mmCIF file of C-alpha atoms in Angstrom:
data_model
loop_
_atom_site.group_PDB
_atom_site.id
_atom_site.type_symbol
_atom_site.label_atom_id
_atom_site.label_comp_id
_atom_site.label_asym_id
_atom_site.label_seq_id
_atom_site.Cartn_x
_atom_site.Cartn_y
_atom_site.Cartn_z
ATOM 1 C CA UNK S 152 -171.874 190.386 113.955
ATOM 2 C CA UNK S 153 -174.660 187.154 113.385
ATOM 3 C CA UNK S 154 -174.108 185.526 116.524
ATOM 4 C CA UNK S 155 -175.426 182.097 114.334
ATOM 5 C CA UNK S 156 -172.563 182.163 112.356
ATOM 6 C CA UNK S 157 -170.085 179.101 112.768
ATOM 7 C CA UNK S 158 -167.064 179.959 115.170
ATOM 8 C CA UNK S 159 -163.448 178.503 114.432
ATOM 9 C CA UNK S 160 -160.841 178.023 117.132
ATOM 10 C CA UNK S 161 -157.165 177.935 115.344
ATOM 11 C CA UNK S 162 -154.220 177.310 117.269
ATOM 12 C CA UNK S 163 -151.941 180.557 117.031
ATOM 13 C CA UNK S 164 -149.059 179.833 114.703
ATOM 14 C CA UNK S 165 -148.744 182.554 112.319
ATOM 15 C CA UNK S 166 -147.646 186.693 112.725
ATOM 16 C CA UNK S 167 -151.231 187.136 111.747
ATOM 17 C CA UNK S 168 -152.903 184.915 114.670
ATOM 18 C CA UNK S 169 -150.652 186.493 116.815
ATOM 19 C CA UNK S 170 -151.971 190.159 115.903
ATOM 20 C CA UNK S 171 -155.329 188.884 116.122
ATOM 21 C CA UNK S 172 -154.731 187.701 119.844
ATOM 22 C CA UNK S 173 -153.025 190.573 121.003
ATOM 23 C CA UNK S 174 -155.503 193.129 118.870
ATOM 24 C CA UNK S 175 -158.734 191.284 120.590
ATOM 25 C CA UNK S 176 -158.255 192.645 123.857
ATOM 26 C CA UNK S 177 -158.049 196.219 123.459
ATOM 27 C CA UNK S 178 -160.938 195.773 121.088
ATOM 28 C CA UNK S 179 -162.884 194.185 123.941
ATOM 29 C CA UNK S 180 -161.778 196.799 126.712
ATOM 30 C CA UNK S 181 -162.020 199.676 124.175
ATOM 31 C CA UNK S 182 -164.764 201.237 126.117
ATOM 32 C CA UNK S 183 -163.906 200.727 129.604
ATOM 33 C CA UNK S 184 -162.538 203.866 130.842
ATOM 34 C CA UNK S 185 -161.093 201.945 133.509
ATOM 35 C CA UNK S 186 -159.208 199.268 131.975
ATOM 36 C CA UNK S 187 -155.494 199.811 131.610
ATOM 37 C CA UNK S 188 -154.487 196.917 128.919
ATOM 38 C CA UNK S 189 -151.242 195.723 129.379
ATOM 39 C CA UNK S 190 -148.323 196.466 126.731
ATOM 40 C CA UNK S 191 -148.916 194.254 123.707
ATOM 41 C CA UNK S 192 -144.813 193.623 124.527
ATOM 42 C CA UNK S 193 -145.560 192.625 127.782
ATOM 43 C CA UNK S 194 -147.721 189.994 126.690
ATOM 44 C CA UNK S 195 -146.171 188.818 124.304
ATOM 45 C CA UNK S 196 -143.122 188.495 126.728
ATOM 46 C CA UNK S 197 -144.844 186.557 129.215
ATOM 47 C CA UNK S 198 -145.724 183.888 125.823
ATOM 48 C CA UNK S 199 -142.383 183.929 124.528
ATOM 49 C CA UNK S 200 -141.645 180.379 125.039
ATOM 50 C CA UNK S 201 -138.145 180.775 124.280
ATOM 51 C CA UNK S 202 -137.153 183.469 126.711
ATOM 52 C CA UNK S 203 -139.638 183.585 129.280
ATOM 53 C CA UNK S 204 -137.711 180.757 132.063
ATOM 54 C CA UNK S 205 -141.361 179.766 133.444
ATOM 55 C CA UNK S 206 -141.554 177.779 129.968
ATOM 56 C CA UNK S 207 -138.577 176.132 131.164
ATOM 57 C CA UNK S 208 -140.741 173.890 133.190
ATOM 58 C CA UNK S 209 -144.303 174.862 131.463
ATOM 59 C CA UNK S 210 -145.702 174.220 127.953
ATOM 60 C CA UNK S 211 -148.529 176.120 126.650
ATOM 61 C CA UNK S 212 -150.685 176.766 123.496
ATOM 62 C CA UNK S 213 -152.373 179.532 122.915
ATOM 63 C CA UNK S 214 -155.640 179.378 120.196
ATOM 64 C CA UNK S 215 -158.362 182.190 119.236
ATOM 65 C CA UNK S 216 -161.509 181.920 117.951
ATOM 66 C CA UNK S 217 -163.126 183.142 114.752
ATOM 67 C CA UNK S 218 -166.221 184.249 113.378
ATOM 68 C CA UNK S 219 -166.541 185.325 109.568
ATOM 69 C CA UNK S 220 -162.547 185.935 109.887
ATOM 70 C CA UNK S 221 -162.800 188.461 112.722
ATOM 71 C CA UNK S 222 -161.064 187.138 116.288
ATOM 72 C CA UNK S 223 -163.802 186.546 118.786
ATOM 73 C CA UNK S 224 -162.046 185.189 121.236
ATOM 74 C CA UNK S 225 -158.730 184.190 122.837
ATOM 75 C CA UNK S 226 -157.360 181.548 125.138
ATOM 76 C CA UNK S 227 -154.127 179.965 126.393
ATOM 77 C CA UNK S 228 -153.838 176.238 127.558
ATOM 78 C CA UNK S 229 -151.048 175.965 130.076
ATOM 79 C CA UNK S 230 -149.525 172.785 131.955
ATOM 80 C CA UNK S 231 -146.507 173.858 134.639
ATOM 81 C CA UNK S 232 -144.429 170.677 135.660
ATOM 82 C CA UNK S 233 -143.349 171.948 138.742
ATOM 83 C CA UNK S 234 -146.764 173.057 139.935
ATOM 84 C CA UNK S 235 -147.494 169.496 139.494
ATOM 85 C CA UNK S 236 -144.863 167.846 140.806
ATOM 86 C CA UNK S 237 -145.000 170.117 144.081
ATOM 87 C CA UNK S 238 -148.907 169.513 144.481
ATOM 88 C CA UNK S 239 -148.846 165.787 143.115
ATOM 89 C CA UNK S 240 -151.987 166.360 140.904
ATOM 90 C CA UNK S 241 -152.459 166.815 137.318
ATOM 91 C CA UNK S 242 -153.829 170.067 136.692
ATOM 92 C CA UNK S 243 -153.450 172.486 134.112
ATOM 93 C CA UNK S 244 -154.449 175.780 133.292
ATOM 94 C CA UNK S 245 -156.046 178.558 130.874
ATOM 95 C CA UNK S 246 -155.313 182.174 130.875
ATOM 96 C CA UNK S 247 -154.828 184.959 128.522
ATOM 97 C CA UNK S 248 -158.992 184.379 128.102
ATOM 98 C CA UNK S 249 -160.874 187.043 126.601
ATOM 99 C CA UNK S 250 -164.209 186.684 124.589
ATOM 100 C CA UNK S 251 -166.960 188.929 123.255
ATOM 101 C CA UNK S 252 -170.146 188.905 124.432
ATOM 102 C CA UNK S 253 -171.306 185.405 123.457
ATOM 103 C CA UNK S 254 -171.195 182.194 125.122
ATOM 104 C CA UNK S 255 -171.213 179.946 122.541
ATOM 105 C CA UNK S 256 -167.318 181.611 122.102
ATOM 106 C CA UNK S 257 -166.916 180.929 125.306
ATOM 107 C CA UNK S 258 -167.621 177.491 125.432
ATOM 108 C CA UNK S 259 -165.786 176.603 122.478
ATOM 109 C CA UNK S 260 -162.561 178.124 123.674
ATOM 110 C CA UNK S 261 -162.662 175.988 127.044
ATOM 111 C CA UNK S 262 -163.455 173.295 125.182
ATOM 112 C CA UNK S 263 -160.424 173.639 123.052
ATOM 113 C CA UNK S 264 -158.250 174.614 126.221
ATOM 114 C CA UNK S 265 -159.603 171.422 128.135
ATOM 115 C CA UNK S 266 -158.755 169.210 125.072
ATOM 116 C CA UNK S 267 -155.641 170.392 124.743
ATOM 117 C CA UNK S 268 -154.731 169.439 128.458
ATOM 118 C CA UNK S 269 -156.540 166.436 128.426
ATOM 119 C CA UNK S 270 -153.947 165.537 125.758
ATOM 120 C CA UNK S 271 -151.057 166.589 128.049
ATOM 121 C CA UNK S 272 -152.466 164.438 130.640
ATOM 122 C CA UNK S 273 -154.052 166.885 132.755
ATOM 123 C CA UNK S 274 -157.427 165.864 134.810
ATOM 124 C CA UNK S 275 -158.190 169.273 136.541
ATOM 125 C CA UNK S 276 -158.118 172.763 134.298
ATOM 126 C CA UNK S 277 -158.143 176.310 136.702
ATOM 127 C CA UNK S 278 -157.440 179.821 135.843
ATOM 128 C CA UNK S 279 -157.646 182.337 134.235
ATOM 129 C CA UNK S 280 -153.639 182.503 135.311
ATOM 130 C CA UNK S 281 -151.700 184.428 132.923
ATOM 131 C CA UNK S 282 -149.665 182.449 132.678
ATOM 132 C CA UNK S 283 -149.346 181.710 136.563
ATOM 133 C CA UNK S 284 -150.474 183.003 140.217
ATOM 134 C CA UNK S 285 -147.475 184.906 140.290
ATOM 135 C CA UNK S 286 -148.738 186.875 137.990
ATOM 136 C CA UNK S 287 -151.887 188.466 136.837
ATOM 137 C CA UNK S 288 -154.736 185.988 137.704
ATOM 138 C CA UNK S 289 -158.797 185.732 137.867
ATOM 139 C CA UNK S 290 -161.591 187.941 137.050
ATOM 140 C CA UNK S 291 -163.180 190.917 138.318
ATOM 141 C CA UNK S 292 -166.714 190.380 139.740
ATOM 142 C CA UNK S 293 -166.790 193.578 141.729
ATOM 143 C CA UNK S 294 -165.529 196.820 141.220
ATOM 144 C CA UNK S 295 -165.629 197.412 137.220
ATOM 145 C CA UNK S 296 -165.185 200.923 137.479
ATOM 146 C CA UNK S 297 -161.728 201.676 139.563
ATOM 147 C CA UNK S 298 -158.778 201.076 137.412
ATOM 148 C CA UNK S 299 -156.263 197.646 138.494
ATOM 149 C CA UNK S 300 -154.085 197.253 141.117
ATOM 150 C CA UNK S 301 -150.964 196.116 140.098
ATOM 151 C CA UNK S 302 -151.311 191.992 139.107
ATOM 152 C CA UNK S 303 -154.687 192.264 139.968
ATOM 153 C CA UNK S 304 -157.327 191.363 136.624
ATOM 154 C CA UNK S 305 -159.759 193.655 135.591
ATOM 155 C CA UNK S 306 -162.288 191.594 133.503
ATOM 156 C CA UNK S 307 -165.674 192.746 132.443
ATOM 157 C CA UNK S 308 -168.195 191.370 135.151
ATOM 158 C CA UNK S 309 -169.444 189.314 133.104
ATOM 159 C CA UNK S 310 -167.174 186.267 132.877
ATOM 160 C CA UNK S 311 -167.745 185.397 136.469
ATOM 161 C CA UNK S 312 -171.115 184.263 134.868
ATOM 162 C CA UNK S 313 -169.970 183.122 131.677
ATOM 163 C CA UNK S 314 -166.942 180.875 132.734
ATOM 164 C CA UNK S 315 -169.429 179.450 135.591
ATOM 165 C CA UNK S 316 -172.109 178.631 132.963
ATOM 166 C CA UNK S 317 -168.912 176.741 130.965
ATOM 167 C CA UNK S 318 -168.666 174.400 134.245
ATOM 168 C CA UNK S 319 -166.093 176.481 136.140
ATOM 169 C CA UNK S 320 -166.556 176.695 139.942
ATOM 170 C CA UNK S 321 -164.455 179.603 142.582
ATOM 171 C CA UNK S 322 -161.496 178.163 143.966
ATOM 172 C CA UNK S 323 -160.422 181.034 145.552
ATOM 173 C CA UNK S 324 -161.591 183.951 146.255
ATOM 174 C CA UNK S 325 -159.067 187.420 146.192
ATOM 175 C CA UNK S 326 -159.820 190.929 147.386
ATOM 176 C CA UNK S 327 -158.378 194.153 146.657
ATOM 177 C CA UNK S 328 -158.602 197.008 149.079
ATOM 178 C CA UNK S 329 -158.616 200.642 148.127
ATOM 179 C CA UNK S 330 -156.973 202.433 150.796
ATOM 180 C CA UNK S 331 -158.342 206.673 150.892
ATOM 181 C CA UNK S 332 -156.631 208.999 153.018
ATOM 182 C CA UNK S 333 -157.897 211.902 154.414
ATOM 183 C CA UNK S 334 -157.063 215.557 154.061
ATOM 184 C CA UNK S 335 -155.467 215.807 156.852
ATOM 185 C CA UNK S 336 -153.454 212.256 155.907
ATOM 186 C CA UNK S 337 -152.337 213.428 153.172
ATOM 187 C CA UNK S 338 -151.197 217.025 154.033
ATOM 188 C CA UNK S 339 -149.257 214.708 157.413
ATOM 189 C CA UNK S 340 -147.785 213.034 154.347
ATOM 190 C CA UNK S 341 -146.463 215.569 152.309
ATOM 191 C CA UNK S 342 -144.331 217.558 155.396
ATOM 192 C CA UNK S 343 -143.187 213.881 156.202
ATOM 193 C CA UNK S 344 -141.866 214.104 152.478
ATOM 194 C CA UNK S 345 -140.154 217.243 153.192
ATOM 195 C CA UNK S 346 -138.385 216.558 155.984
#
């Protein structure tokens, strides 16, 4: 794809946005033999403003980005009133993010995303949360090749770069541990099973 061709960021509205949104990321994870893409139900669950209760006190929009009619890129702005209220700020936050290899995608889609709080009144943007920290959140820097931990992200390595060339900065930093037990662990663990 010409990477000089204009991009378009549309807010997602119609059954065929939608498909795009949830289509782009197992197009982008397609060869990552690690990756384990959620459920397209799952997702779509988690932006179901209507029966999800975290929209109950949180307001979203989600938008994806186009080039020559093919999705490019995804993102989801995301304001939660009782994160605010409880940290007296005015932040809000993107998640759902995924993008091809490009920056120029990337930057548009914050820039839509940051926009779109600004208009809610936000003054601070974080994430990726998807939608929130009590769920899946951040991306990968290390480790591309073991498979996720449960609510743990698994992001190709290079949107640590990418989302810190759009202005982003760490706020916090997460690890995951793999723990590897011994042959002699594991056959202690199986007679333990047993019993």
């Amino acid at each position: 794809m010409n990477a000089t061709l204009p991009i378009s960021i549309k807010p997602v509205r119609s059954p065929k946005q939608w498909r795009d949104f949830f289509h782009l990321k197992q197009r982008i994870y397609r060869s990552d033999s690690s990756a384990v893409t959620p459920l397209k139900r799952m997702e779509r669950q988690q932006l179901d403003t209507k029966r999800n209760p975290f929209y109950q006190h949180a307001r979203m929009s989600a938008f994806v980005a186009y080039r020559s009619g093919v999705a490019v890129g995804r993102i989801v702005a995301i304001t939660d009133q009782l994160h605010n209220e409880y940290h007296q700020d005015k932040t809000g936050f993107f998640g759902f993010f995924e993008s091809i290899d490009d920056q120029v995608v990337v930057d548009r889609l914050v820039e839509v995303a940051t926009q779109w709080l600004r208009e809610e009144g936000c003054e601070t943007m974080r994430g990726p949360v998807n939608p929130s920290m009590k769920s899946e959140f951040g991306v990968l820097v290390d480790g591309q090749q073991y498979p996720p931990t449960i609510m743990m992200a698994h992001t190709p390595a290079r949107y640590d770069q990418q989302l810190t060339s759009a202005g982003f900065e760490v706020a916090k930093t997460f690890f995951a541990f793999q723990l590897v037990f011994s042959e002699r662990a594991q056959e202690s663990a199986a007679r333990w099973e047993r019993l």
